């Protein structure tokens, strides 16, 4: 009997040991499987990234190839033209260098002009109070400074006469204009599309021109701006910022713009300064 008990006990211990070993192996296999899956995902991501880089490099090679071919065609054409016109390669290179020099000159002039315009704009906005800035909008567009003045602030109601409220603002703008003597000043009147019905004012063309003229004369007589630098013009209702379908839209369109630009004669003189070699080749 004792012998049977011993045998049964030994068998039970053997089964338990086998069970423990199997469980450990299972856990080990599960952990190994997780590691393999993680490694697979990482490898897949690396492959996708490598594929994308290869595609990008191939596209860059195609672009470089196209650029090289275009450059070669341009060079062949230049050489053909040079041969047909009996122009030496050295002279052609000189013409290209002169053209590049002219382009660099224009870029430098534009950069200087843009810098001056930004300084002008900063000086103007700093001089205006928060209340004034609600009625004045200052922008630099394509190298030109635009100062847009609200109609309600600038003129008496339904009139082209300058209001007392506008005097302080105009005096600050005039000071900036006088500080930048190498700039011309265009005053441009704009209206909404509501017809005007006043004696001696035929239409919105008249009203926009009269309002611009009032600002020009105020800048000249009250604030000492050189009249030779000033031009008055009106665009009536035909230069709207937005649709005239709402009262807010109409109010935006009723405005006077002070447009400050480099002197036109200096600009035209600059444009006319083409390289001598380029002129001869035309």
mmCIF file of C-alpha atoms in Angstrom:
data_model
loop_
_atom_site.group_PDB
_atom_site.id
_atom_site.type_symbol
_atom_site.label_atom_id
_atom_site.label_comp_id
_atom_site.label_asym_id
_atom_site.label_seq_id
_atom_site.Cartn_x
_atom_site.Cartn_y
_atom_site.Cartn_z
ATOM 1 C CA UNK A 1 0.000 0.000 0.000
ATOM 2 C CA UNK A 2 2.760 2.392 0.890
ATOM 3 C CA UNK A 3 4.499 1.511 -2.332
ATOM 4 C CA UNK A 4 1.392 2.466 -4.314
ATOM 5 C CA UNK A 5 1.164 5.821 -2.530
ATOM 6 C CA UNK A 6 4.812 6.573 -3.282
ATOM 7 C CA UNK A 7 4.338 5.746 -6.942
ATOM 8 C CA UNK A 8 1.231 7.961 -7.181
ATOM 9 C CA UNK A 9 3.002 10.836 -5.435
ATOM 10 C CA UNK A 10 5.961 10.548 -7.818
ATOM 11 C CA UNK A 11 3.630 10.548 -10.831
ATOM 12 C CA UNK A 12 1.806 13.680 -9.519
ATOM 13 C CA UNK A 13 5.083 15.513 -9.003
ATOM 14 C CA UNK A 14 6.174 14.583 -12.523
ATOM 15 C CA UNK A 15 2.939 15.927 -14.018
ATOM 16 C CA UNK A 16 3.249 19.200 -12.063
ATOM 17 C CA UNK A 17 6.867 19.680 -13.183
ATOM 18 C CA UNK A 18 5.884 19.003 -16.783
ATOM 19 C CA UNK A 19 3.037 21.510 -16.463
ATOM 20 C CA UNK A 20 5.365 24.202 -15.070
ATOM 21 C CA UNK A 21 7.907 23.671 -17.815
ATOM 22 C CA UNK A 22 5.193 23.923 -20.473
ATOM 23 C CA UNK A 23 3.861 27.175 -18.972
ATOM 24 C CA UNK A 24 7.333 28.728 -18.883
ATOM 25 C CA UNK A 25 7.898 27.718 -22.490
ATOM 26 C CA UNK A 26 4.546 29.225 -23.458
ATOM 27 C CA UNK A 27 5.353 32.545 -21.774
ATOM 28 C CA UNK A 28 8.780 32.568 -23.445
ATOM 29 C CA UNK A 29 7.200 31.890 -26.838
ATOM 30 C CA UNK A 30 4.653 34.653 -26.298
ATOM 31 C CA UNK A 31 7.374 37.176 -25.422
ATOM 32 C CA UNK A 32 9.451 36.091 -28.423
ATOM 33 C CA UNK A 33 6.391 36.484 -30.649
ATOM 34 C CA UNK A 34 5.792 40.029 -29.347
ATOM 35 C CA UNK A 35 9.428 40.948 -30.035
ATOM 36 C CA UNK A 36 9.182 39.531 -33.566
ATOM 37 C CA UNK A 37 5.983 41.477 -34.226
ATOM 38 C CA UNK A 38 7.549 44.714 -32.977
ATOM 39 C CA UNK A 39 10.595 44.070 -35.120
ATOM 40 C CA UNK A 40 8.360 43.394 -38.130
ATOM 41 C CA UNK A 41 6.439 46.660 -37.669
ATOM 42 C CA UNK A 42 9.671 48.651 -37.307
ATOM 43 C CA UNK A 43 11.164 46.988 -40.401
ATOM 44 C CA UNK A 44 7.988 47.722 -42.352
ATOM 45 C CA UNK A 45 8.128 51.408 -41.338
ATOM 46 C CA UNK A 46 11.795 51.645 -42.304
ATOM 47 C CA UNK A 47 11.009 50.074 -45.673
ATOM 48 C CA UNK A 48 8.197 52.580 -46.298
ATOM 49 C CA UNK A 49 10.493 55.482 -45.377
ATOM 50 C CA UNK A 50 13.253 54.141 -47.610
ATOM 51 C CA UNK A 51 10.789 53.740 -50.479
ATOM 52 C CA UNK A 52 9.619 57.320 -50.048
ATOM 53 C CA UNK A 53 13.223 58.596 -50.001
ATOM 54 C CA UNK A 54 14.031 56.627 -53.153
ATOM 55 C CA UNK A 55 10.940 58.065 -54.870
ATOM 56 C CA UNK A 56 11.969 61.558 -53.803
ATOM 57 C CA UNK A 57 15.519 61.088 -55.060
ATOM 58 C CA UNK A 58 14.224 59.729 -58.351
ATOM 59 C CA UNK A 59 11.996 62.807 -58.765
ATOM 60 C CA UNK A 60 14.956 65.085 -57.979
ATOM 61 C CA UNK A 61 17.025 63.274 -60.595
ATOM 62 C CA UNK A 62 14.238 63.742 -63.129
ATOM 63 C CA UNK A 63 14.024 67.462 -62.317
ATOM 64 C CA UNK A 64 17.798 67.846 -62.585
ATOM 65 C CA UNK A 65 17.746 65.963 -65.864
ATOM 66 C CA UNK A 66 15.016 68.252 -67.220
ATOM 67 C CA UNK A 67 16.892 71.340 -66.020
ATOM 68 C CA UNK A 68 20.119 70.080 -67.602
ATOM 69 C CA UNK A 69 18.383 69.447 -70.907
ATOM 70 C CA UNK A 70 16.721 72.883 -70.812
ATOM 71 C CA UNK A 71 20.077 74.521 -70.054
ATOM 72 C CA UNK A 72 21.688 72.592 -72.885
ATOM 73 C CA UNK A 73 18.956 73.701 -75.309
ATOM 74 C CA UNK A 74 19.343 77.311 -74.156
ATOM 75 C CA UNK A 75 23.118 77.127 -74.598
ATOM 76 C CA UNK A 76 22.772 75.538 -78.046
ATOM 77 C CA UNK A 77 20.331 78.262 -79.068
ATOM 78 C CA UNK A 78 22.645 80.998 -77.779
ATOM 79 C CA UNK A 79 25.588 79.478 -79.630
ATOM 80 C CA UNK A 80 23.532 79.197 -82.824
ATOM 81 C CA UNK A 81 22.400 82.813 -82.544
ATOM 82 C CA UNK A 82 25.932 83.914 -81.853
ATOM 83 C CA UNK A 83 27.202 82.031 -84.891
ATOM 84 C CA UNK A 84 24.450 83.414 -87.144
ATOM 85 C CA UNK A 85 25.076 86.967 -86.038
ATOM 86 C CA UNK A 86 28.866 86.625 -86.120
ATOM 87 C CA UNK A 87 29.018 87.388 -82.423
ATOM 88 C CA UNK A 88 31.938 85.911 -80.535
ATOM 89 C CA UNK A 89 31.421 83.772 -77.443
ATOM 90 C CA UNK A 90 33.376 86.299 -75.382
ATOM 91 C CA UNK A 91 31.063 89.089 -76.446
ATOM 92 C CA UNK A 92 28.022 86.960 -75.678
ATOM 93 C CA UNK A 93 29.382 86.261 -72.191
ATOM 94 C CA UNK A 94 29.998 89.997 -71.709
ATOM 95 C CA UNK A 95 26.395 90.736 -72.680
ATOM 96 C CA UNK A 96 25.123 88.158 -70.196
ATOM 97 C CA UNK A 97 27.330 89.616 -67.437
ATOM 98 C CA UNK A 98 26.110 93.143 -68.193
ATOM 99 C CA UNK A 99 22.499 91.973 -68.060
ATOM 100 C CA UNK A 100 23.095 90.235 -64.729
ATOM 101 C CA UNK A 101 24.740 93.370 -63.376
ATOM 102 C CA UNK A 102 21.708 95.430 -64.400
ATOM 103 C CA UNK A 103 19.330 92.945 -62.780
ATOM 104 C CA UNK A 104 21.333 93.073 -59.532
ATOM 105 C CA UNK A 105 21.187 96.869 -59.683
ATOM 106 C CA UNK A 106 17.390 96.809 -60.016
ATOM 107 C CA UNK A 107 17.112 94.348 -57.127
ATOM 108 C CA UNK A 108 19.279 96.595 -54.922
ATOM 109 C CA UNK A 109 17.209 99.664 -55.818
ATOM 110 C CA UNK A 110 13.949 97.827 -55.080
ATOM 111 C CA UNK A 111 15.314 96.515 -51.785
ATOM 112 C CA UNK A 112 16.347 100.036 -50.759
ATOM 113 C CA UNK A 113 12.948 101.411 -51.783
ATOM 114 C CA UNK A 114 11.113 98.695 -49.829
ATOM 115 C CA UNK A 115 13.223 99.416 -46.737
ATOM 116 C CA UNK A 116 12.477 103.144 -46.934
ATOM 117 C CA UNK A 117 8.780 102.450 -47.368
ATOM 118 C CA UNK A 118 8.732 100.226 -44.294
ATOM 119 C CA UNK A 119 10.497 102.906 -42.241
ATOM 120 C CA UNK A 120 8.023 105.502 -43.535
ATOM 121 C CA UNK A 121 5.086 103.260 -42.622
ATOM 122 C CA UNK A 122 6.452 102.524 -39.134
ATOM 123 C CA UNK A 123 7.079 106.223 -38.453
ATOM 124 C CA UNK A 124 3.552 107.081 -39.548
ATOM 125 C CA UNK A 125 1.770 104.388 -37.538
ATOM 126 C CA UNK A 126 3.816 105.276 -34.430
ATOM 127 C CA UNK A 127 2.807 108.925 -34.740
ATOM 128 C CA UNK A 128 -0.933 108.162 -34.873
ATOM 129 C CA UNK A 129 -2.990 107.546 -31.741
ATOM 130 C CA UNK A 130 -5.114 104.435 -31.216
ATOM 131 C CA UNK A 131 -8.235 106.478 -31.948
ATOM 132 C CA UNK A 132 -6.762 107.803 -35.186
ATOM 133 C CA UNK A 133 -5.709 104.322 -36.297
ATOM 134 C CA UNK A 134 -9.373 103.295 -36.228
ATOM 135 C CA UNK A 135 -9.987 105.709 -39.125
ATOM 136 C CA UNK A 136 -6.627 105.361 -40.888
ATOM 137 C CA UNK A 137 -5.300 102.258 -42.648
ATOM 138 C CA UNK A 138 -1.632 102.151 -43.715
ATOM 139 C CA UNK A 139 -0.328 99.517 -46.127
ATOM 140 C CA UNK A 140 2.665 98.927 -48.404
ATOM 141 C CA UNK A 141 1.692 97.222 -51.661
ATOM 142 C CA UNK A 142 4.211 96.566 -54.441
ATOM 143 C CA UNK A 143 6.593 99.221 -53.144
ATOM 144 C CA UNK A 144 3.923 101.920 -52.753
ATOM 145 C CA UNK A 145 2.602 103.310 -49.449
ATOM 146 C CA UNK A 146 -1.202 103.617 -49.225
ATOM 147 C CA UNK A 147 -2.775 105.700 -46.458
ATOM 148 C CA UNK A 148 -6.534 105.202 -46.532
ATOM 149 C CA UNK A 149 -8.584 107.787 -44.609
ATOM 150 C CA UNK A 150 -12.129 107.138 -43.438
ATOM 151 C CA UNK A 151 -14.715 109.396 -45.091
ATOM 152 C CA UNK A 152 -16.588 110.075 -41.837
ATOM 153 C CA UNK A 153 -13.438 111.259 -40.094
ATOM 154 C CA UNK A 154 -12.066 113.361 -42.951
ATOM 155 C CA UNK A 155 -15.030 115.400 -44.229
ATOM 156 C CA UNK A 156 -18.060 117.175 -42.867
ATOM 157 C CA UNK A 157 -21.246 115.198 -43.411
ATOM 158 C CA UNK A 158 -22.307 115.172 -47.100
ATOM 159 C CA UNK A 159 -19.534 117.627 -47.991
ATOM 160 C CA UNK A 160 -16.034 117.875 -49.418
ATOM 161 C CA UNK A 161 -14.873 120.320 -46.725
ATOM 162 C CA UNK A 162 -12.238 119.018 -44.299
ATOM 163 C CA UNK A 163 -13.577 118.501 -40.766
ATOM 164 C CA UNK A 164 -11.831 119.915 -37.691
ATOM 165 C CA UNK A 165 -11.485 116.369 -36.413
ATOM 166 C CA UNK A 166 -9.217 115.519 -39.358
ATOM 167 C CA UNK A 167 -6.773 118.393 -38.862
ATOM 168 C CA UNK A 168 -4.548 116.716 -36.276
ATOM 169 C CA UNK A 169 -4.356 113.496 -38.307
ATOM 170 C CA UNK A 170 -3.525 115.374 -41.524
ATOM 171 C CA UNK A 171 -0.833 117.371 -39.734
ATOM 172 C CA UNK A 172 0.922 114.127 -38.693
ATOM 173 C CA UNK A 173 0.671 112.694 -42.209
ATOM 174 C CA UNK A 174 1.988 115.973 -43.646
ATOM 175 C CA UNK A 175 5.037 115.829 -41.356
ATOM 176 C CA UNK A 176 5.893 112.342 -42.636
ATOM 177 C CA UNK A 177 5.414 113.481 -46.244
ATOM 178 C CA UNK A 178 7.735 116.442 -45.670
ATOM 179 C CA UNK A 179 10.370 114.179 -44.107
ATOM 180 C CA UNK A 180 10.465 112.029 -47.277
ATOM 181 C CA UNK A 181 11.150 114.647 -49.939
ATOM 182 C CA UNK A 182 12.094 112.151 -52.663
ATOM 183 C CA UNK A 183 8.524 110.830 -52.885
ATOM 184 C CA UNK A 184 5.543 112.080 -54.885
ATOM 185 C CA UNK A 185 2.082 112.135 -53.333
ATOM 186 C CA UNK A 186 -1.185 111.289 -55.094
ATOM 187 C CA UNK A 187 -4.454 112.093 -53.311
ATOM 188 C CA UNK A 188 -7.229 109.864 -54.633
ATOM 189 C CA UNK A 189 -10.915 110.331 -53.784
ATOM 190 C CA UNK A 190 -13.342 107.379 -53.821
ATOM 191 C CA UNK A 191 -17.112 107.193 -53.246
ATOM 192 C CA UNK A 192 -19.826 104.568 -52.939
ATOM 193 C CA UNK A 193 -22.414 104.084 -55.703
ATOM 194 C CA UNK A 194 -25.165 106.237 -54.149
ATOM 195 C CA UNK A 195 -25.889 109.162 -56.533
ATOM 196 C CA UNK A 196 -25.060 112.619 -55.170
ATOM 197 C CA UNK A 197 -27.746 115.291 -55.325
ATOM 198 C CA UNK A 198 -26.215 118.632 -54.449
ATOM 199 C CA UNK A 199 -25.990 121.940 -56.221
ATOM 200 C CA UNK A 200 -22.769 122.364 -58.246
ATOM 201 C CA UNK A 201 -21.874 118.658 -57.802
ATOM 202 C CA UNK A 202 -23.019 116.726 -60.847
ATOM 203 C CA UNK A 203 -22.132 113.183 -59.783
ATOM 204 C CA UNK A 204 -19.720 111.013 -57.785
ATOM 205 C CA UNK A 205 -16.874 111.862 -60.181
ATOM 206 C CA UNK A 206 -17.182 115.501 -59.132
ATOM 207 C CA UNK A 207 -17.456 114.625 -55.451
ATOM 208 C CA UNK A 208 -14.382 112.350 -55.444
ATOM 209 C CA UNK A 209 -12.279 114.960 -57.278
ATOM 210 C CA UNK A 210 -13.422 117.797 -55.003
ATOM 211 C CA UNK A 211 -12.590 115.810 -51.896
ATOM 212 C CA UNK A 212 -9.119 114.950 -53.202
ATOM 213 C CA UNK A 213 -8.566 118.610 -54.093
ATOM 214 C CA UNK A 214 -9.580 119.669 -50.573
ATOM 215 C CA UNK A 215 -6.953 117.383 -49.036
ATOM 216 C CA UNK A 216 -4.277 118.582 -51.475
ATOM 217 C CA UNK A 217 -4.977 122.217 -50.675
ATOM 218 C CA UNK A 218 -4.978 121.529 -46.930
ATOM 219 C CA UNK A 219 -1.582 119.798 -47.185
ATOM 220 C CA UNK A 220 -0.222 122.731 -49.171
ATOM 221 C CA UNK A 221 -1.700 125.770 -47.413
ATOM 222 C CA UNK A 222 -2.023 124.560 -43.825
ATOM 223 C CA UNK A 223 0.883 122.144 -43.492
ATOM 224 C CA UNK A 224 3.471 123.412 -45.953
ATOM 225 C CA UNK A 225 3.802 120.426 -48.290
ATOM 226 C CA UNK A 226 5.438 121.408 -51.600
ATOM 227 C CA UNK A 227 2.552 121.543 -54.152
ATOM 228 C CA UNK A 228 4.908 120.321 -56.893
ATOM 229 C CA UNK A 229 4.892 116.942 -55.178
ATOM 230 C CA UNK A 230 1.085 116.748 -54.975
ATOM 231 C CA UNK A 231 -1.488 115.414 -57.429
ATOM 232 C CA UNK A 232 -5.269 115.335 -56.883
ATOM 233 C CA UNK A 233 -7.473 112.773 -58.579
ATOM 234 C CA UNK A 234 -10.898 111.181 -58.232
ATOM 235 C CA UNK A 235 -12.105 107.702 -59.147
ATOM 236 C CA UNK A 236 -15.756 108.171 -58.274
ATOM 237 C CA UNK A 237 -17.542 104.921 -57.443
ATOM 238 C CA UNK A 238 -15.440 102.820 -59.821
ATOM 239 C CA UNK A 239 -12.679 101.625 -57.497
ATOM 240 C CA UNK A 240 -14.616 99.885 -54.677
ATOM 241 C CA UNK A 241 -12.935 97.789 -52.004
ATOM 242 C CA UNK A 242 -16.068 95.703 -51.558
ATOM 243 C CA UNK A 243 -19.664 95.462 -52.791
ATOM 244 C CA UNK A 244 -21.979 98.398 -52.133
ATOM 245 C CA UNK A 245 -24.787 96.077 -51.024
ATOM 246 C CA UNK A 246 -24.538 96.923 -47.314
ATOM 247 C CA UNK A 247 -24.053 100.115 -45.339
ATOM 248 C CA UNK A 248 -20.762 98.758 -43.977
ATOM 249 C CA UNK A 249 -19.583 98.064 -47.526
ATOM 250 C CA UNK A 250 -20.534 101.554 -48.681
ATOM 251 C CA UNK A 251 -18.685 103.060 -45.730
ATOM 252 C CA UNK A 252 -15.490 101.147 -46.665
ATOM 253 C CA UNK A 253 -15.733 102.381 -50.241
ATOM 254 C CA UNK A 254 -16.140 106.029 -49.195
ATOM 255 C CA UNK A 255 -12.506 106.830 -48.569
ATOM 256 C CA UNK A 256 -9.626 109.066 -49.592
ATOM 257 C CA UNK A 257 -6.230 107.521 -50.219
ATOM 258 C CA UNK A 258 -2.904 109.276 -49.863
ATOM 259 C CA UNK A 259 -0.559 107.302 -52.096
ATOM 260 C CA UNK A 260 3.174 107.906 -51.577
ATOM 261 C CA UNK A 261 5.488 106.727 -54.376
ATOM 262 C CA UNK A 262 9.079 107.323 -55.578
ATOM 263 C CA UNK A 263 9.283 110.253 -57.978
ATOM 264 C CA UNK A 264 8.052 109.156 -61.399
ATOM 265 C CA UNK A 265 10.829 110.848 -63.386
ATOM 266 C CA UNK A 266 13.522 109.142 -61.270
ATOM 267 C CA UNK A 267 11.788 105.800 -61.688
ATOM 268 C CA UNK A 268 11.535 106.214 -65.474
ATOM 269 C CA UNK A 269 15.188 107.295 -65.616
ATOM 270 C CA UNK A 270 16.148 104.143 -63.734
ATOM 271 C CA UNK A 271 14.141 101.949 -66.134
ATOM 272 C CA UNK A 272 15.899 103.616 -69.047
ATOM 273 C CA UNK A 273 19.360 102.720 -67.757
ATOM 274 C CA UNK A 274 19.713 99.503 -69.725
ATOM 275 C CA UNK A 275 23.242 98.153 -70.241
ATOM 276 C CA UNK A 276 24.935 99.487 -73.362
ATOM 277 C CA UNK A 277 25.803 95.983 -74.581
ATOM 278 C CA UNK A 278 22.164 94.890 -74.285
ATOM 279 C CA UNK A 279 20.988 97.925 -76.245
ATOM 280 C CA UNK A 280 23.473 97.201 -79.016
ATOM 281 C CA UNK A 281 22.389 93.588 -79.270
ATOM 282 C CA UNK A 282 18.754 94.509 -79.928
#
